[in-house]
Short mmCIF file of C-alpha atoms in Angstrom, two decimals:
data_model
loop_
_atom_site.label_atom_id
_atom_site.label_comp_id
_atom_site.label_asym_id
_atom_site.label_seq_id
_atom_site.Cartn_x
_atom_site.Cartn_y
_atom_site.Cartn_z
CA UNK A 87 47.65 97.61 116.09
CA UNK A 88 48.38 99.97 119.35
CA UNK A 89 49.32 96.76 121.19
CA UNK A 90 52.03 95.55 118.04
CA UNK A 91 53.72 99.01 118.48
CA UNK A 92 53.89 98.98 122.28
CA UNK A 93 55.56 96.08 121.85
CA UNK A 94 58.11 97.28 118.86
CA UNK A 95 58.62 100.02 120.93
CA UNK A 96 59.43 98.62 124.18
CA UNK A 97 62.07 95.79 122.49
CA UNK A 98 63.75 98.76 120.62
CA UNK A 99 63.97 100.44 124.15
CA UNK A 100 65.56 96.70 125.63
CA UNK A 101 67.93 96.70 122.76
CA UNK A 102 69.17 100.33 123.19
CA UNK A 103 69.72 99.99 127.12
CA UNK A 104 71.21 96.43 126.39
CA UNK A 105 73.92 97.62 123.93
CA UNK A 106 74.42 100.97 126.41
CA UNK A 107 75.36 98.67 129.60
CA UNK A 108 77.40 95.95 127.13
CA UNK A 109 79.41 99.37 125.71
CA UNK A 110 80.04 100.42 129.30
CA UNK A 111 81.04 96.56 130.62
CA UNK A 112 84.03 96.45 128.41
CA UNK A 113 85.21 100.15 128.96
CA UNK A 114 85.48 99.25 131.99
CA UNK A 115 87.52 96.17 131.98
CA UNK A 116 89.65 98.15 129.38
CA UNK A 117 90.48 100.77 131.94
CA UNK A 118 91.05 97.90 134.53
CA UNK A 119 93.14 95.92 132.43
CA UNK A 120 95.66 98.80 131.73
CA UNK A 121 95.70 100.16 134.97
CA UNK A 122 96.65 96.99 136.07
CA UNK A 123 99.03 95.39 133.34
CA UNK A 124 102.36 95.89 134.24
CA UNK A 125 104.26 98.02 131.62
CA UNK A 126 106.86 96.22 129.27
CA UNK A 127 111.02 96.73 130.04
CA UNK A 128 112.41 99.47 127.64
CA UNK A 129 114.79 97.61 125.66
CA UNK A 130 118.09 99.42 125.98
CA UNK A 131 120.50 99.31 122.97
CA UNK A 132 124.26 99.41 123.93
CA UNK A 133 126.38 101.18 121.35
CA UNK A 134 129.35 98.59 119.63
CA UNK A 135 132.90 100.60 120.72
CA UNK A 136 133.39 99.98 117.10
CA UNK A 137 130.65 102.38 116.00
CA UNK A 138 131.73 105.70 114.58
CA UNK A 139 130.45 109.00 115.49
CA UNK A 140 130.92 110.61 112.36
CA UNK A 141 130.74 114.88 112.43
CA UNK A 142 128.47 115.70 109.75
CA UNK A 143 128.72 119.91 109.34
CA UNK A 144 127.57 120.48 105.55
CA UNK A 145 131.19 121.05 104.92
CA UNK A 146 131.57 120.40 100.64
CA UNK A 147 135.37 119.58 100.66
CA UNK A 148 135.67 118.99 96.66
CA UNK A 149 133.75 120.74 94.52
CA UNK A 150 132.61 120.08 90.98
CA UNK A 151 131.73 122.04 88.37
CA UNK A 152 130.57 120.98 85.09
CA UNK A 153 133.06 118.36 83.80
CA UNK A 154 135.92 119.67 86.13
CA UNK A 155 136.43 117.77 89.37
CA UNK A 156 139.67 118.73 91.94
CA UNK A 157 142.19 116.15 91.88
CA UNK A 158 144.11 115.72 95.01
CA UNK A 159 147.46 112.69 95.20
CA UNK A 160 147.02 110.30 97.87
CA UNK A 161 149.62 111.79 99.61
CA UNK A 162 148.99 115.03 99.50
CA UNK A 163 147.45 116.74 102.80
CA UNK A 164 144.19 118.71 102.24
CA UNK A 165 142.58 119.99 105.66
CA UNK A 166 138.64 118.94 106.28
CA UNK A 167 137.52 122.49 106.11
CA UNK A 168 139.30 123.46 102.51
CA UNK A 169 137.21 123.95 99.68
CA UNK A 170 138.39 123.06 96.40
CA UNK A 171 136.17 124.13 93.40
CA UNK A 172 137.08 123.20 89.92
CA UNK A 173 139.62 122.90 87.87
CA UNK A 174 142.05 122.52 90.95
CA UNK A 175 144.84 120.00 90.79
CA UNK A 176 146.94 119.54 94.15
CA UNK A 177 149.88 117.27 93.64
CA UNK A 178 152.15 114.82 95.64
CA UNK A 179 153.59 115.71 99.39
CA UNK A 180 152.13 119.10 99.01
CA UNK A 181 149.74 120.42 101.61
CA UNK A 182 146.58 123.24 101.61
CA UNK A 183 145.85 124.12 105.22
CA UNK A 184 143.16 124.68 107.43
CA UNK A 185 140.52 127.34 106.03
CA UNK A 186 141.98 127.60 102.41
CA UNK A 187 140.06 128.25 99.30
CA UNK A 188 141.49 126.81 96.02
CA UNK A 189 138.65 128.57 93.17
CA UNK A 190 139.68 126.92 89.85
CA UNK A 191 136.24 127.58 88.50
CA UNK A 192 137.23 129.84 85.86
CA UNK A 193 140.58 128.77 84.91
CA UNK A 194 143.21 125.90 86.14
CA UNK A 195 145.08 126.01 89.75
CA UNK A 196 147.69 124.00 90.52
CA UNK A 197 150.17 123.12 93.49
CA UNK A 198 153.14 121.54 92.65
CA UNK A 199 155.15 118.58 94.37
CA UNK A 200 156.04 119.35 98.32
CA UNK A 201 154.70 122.75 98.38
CA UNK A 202 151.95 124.08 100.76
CA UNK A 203 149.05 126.51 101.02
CA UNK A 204 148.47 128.21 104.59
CA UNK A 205 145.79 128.82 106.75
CA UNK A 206 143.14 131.30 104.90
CA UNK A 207 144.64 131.64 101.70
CA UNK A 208 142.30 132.04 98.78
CA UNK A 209 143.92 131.45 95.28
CA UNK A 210 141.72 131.53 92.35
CA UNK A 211 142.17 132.48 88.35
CA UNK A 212 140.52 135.19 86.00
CA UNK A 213 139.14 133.78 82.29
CA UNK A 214 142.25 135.89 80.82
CA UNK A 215 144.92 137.98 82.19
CA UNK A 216 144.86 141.77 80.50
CA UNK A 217 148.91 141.40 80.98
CA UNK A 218 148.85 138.82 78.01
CA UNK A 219 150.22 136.00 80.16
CA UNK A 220 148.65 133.19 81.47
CA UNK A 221 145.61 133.40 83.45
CA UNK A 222 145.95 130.11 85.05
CA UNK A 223 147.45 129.84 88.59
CA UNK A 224 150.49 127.81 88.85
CA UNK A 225 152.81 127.33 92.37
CA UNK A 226 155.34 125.13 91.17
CA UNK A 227 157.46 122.82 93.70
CA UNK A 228 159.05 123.54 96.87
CA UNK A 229 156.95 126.64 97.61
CA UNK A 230 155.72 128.19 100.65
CA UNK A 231 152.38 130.26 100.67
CA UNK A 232 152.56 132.19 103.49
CA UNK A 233 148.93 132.55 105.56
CA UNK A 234 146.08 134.68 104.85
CA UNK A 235 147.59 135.90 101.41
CA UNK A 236 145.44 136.00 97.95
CA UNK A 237 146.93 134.88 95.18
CA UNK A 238 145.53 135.44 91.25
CA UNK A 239 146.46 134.03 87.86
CA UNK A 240 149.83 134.41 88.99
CA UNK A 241 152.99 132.32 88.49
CA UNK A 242 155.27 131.01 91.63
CA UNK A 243 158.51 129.05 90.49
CA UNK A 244 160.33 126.49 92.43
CA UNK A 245 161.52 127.14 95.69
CA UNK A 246 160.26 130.68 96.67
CA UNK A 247 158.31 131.98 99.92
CA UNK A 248 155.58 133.94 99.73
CA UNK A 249 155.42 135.93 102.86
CA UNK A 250 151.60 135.65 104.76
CA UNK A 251 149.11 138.17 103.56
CA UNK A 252 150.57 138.82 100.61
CA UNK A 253 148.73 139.83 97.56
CA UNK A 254 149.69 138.97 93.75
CA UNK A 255 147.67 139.96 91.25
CA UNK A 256 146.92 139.04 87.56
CA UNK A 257 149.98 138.02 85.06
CA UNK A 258 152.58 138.44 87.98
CA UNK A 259 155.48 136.17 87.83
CA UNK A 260 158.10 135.44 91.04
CA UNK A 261 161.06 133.58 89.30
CA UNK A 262 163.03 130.60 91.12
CA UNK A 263 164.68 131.01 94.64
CA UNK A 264 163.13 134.06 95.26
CA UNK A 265 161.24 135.58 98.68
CA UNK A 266 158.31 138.36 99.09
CA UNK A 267 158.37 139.76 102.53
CA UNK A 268 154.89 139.30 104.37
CA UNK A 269 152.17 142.18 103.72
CA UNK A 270 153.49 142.61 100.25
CA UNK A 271 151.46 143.41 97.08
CA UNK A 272 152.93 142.05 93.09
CA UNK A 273 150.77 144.68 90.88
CA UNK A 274 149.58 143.17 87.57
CA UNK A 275 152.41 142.03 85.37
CA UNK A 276 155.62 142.73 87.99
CA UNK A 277 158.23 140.20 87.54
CA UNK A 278 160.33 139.11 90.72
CA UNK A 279 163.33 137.94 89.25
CA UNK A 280 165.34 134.84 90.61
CA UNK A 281 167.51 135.02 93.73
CA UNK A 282 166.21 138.05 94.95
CA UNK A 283 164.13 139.10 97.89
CA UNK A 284 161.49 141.82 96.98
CA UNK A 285 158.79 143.38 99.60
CA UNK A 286 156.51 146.77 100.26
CA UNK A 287 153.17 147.77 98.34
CA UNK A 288 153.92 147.85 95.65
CA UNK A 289 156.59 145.23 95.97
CA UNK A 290 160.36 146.69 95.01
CA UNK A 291 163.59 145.48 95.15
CA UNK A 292 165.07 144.65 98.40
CA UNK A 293 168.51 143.11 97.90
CA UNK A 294 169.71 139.56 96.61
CA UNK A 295 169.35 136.74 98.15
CA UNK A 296 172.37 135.12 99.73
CA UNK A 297 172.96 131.51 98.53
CA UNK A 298 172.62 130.07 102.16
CA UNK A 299 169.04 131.79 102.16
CA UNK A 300 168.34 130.24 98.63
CA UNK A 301 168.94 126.66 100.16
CA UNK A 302 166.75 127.13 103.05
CA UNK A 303 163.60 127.59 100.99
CA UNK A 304 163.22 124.21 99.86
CA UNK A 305 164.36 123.00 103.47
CA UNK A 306 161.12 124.71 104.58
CA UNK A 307 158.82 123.40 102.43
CA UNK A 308 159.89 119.51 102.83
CA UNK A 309 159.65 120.59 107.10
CA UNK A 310 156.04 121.48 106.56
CA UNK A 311 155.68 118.49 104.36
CA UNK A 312 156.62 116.43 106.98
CA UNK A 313 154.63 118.49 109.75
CA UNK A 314 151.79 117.80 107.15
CA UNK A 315 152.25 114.05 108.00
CA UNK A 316 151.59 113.93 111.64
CA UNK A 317 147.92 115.96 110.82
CA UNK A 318 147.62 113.33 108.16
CA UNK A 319 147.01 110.45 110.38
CA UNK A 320 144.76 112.34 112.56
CA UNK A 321 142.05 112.04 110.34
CA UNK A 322 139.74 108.56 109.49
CA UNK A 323 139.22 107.56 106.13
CA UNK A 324 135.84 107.91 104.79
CA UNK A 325 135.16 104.45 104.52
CA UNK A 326 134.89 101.52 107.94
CA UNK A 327 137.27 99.41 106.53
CA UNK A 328 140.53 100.67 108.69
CA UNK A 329 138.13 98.70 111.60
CA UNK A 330 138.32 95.14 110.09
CA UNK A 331 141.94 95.78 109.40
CA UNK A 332 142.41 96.90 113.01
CA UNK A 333 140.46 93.69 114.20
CA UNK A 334 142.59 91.36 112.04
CA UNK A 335 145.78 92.77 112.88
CA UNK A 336 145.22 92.40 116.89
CA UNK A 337 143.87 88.44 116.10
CA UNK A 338 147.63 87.92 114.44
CA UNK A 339 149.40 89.72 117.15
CA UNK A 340 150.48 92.46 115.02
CA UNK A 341 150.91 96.07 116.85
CA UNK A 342 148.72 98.75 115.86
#
């Protein structure tokens, strides 16, 4: 009985050291193997000159809210770093520069044909205006927003200028071919009325417009139009597509 458990003993011993030296064998050719492999080529990817590096900066240009989305013409200039919010409707050849906020969450704004919104304006509306008029905010056609100036459920006729940081409050109302000097402040419910240039805080009456200065207004507004234009084209669509145009135009010959 001793002898059969020597014996056990002494294979179990055989095995161990057996399986200890096979173990070590292949760690080392593992270790020799990758010291001595030579490593693979990185594969380098080269960039097409068609690819895109788009600027993604959390920027939300349009805005929805509840069943209200901003419409904006296809012609109309809108800068990349506007926000539009709402119930905000900005119509054909007009223009809201760089910086602008257009708030049309609690009532309706809207910027008529060929006018324009400056740098840093902020326009927004009230859910009612206390003067009894409306609350919406309306700038009609051919009118100039002058920068930096805050307008609220007010009215803007055709053809005025709105001198930059300016400030018209609820229910106000600037009738056609007029002007507010820059720095100016409308109280609730003042009426500017046509041809006539008003200014101070509060706004007052100035003088009247002479009739060459009530055809330069809408002369301004279809300039900046225009100056609109050339920022226009500075900007990509959102899509790829222009790409395959630009591809098929060169293979026809046709200048770009």
């Amino acid at each position: 009985m001793a002898t059969s458990l020597a014996r056990i003993s002494k294979r179990s011993i055989t095995s161990a050291v057996s399986s200890n030296l096979i173990r070590r064998y292949f760690a080392a050719e593992a270790v020799a193997v990758a010291t001595t492999e030579t490593p693979k080529p990185k594969s380098q990817v080269t960039p097409s000159p068609d690819r895109v590096k788009w600027d993604y900066r959390g920027q939300r240009q349009i805005i929805p809210l509840g069943q209200w989305l901003p419409k904006v013409a296809v012609d109309a200039y809108v800068a990349p770093n506007v926000v539009l919010a709402g119930q905000v409707t900005v119509w054909d050849g007009s223009s809201v520069w760089n910086g602008a906020v257009l708030r049309g969450d609690l009532n309706k704004i809207t910027v008529g044909f060929c006018s324009n919104v400056q740098e840093r304006c902020v326009v927004h509306a009230a859910w009612s205006s206390p003067t009894g008029l409306p609350a919406q905010t309306l700038i009609d056609r051919y009118v100039t927003v002058g920068a930096y100036s805050l307008l609220r459920s007010c009215t803007i006729e055709p053809e005025c200028i709105i001198g930059q940081h300016s400030i018209l409050m609820e229910g106000s109302l600037v009738e056609t071919r007029s002007i507010l000097e820059a720095g100016s402040v409308l109280p609730p419910g003042r009426r500017i009325p046509s041809g006539e240039l008003w200014g101070g805080n509060p706004a007052r009456f100035i003088r009247t417009l002479t009739n060459e200065e009530t055809l330069e207004i809408p002369k301004l507004a279809v300039a900046i139009n225009h100056l609109s234009g050339d920022y226009f084209s500075e900007f990509l669509p959102y899509s790829t597509i222009y790409l395959e145009v630009e591809k098929f135009k060169k293979s026809l010959g046709i200048a770009i």
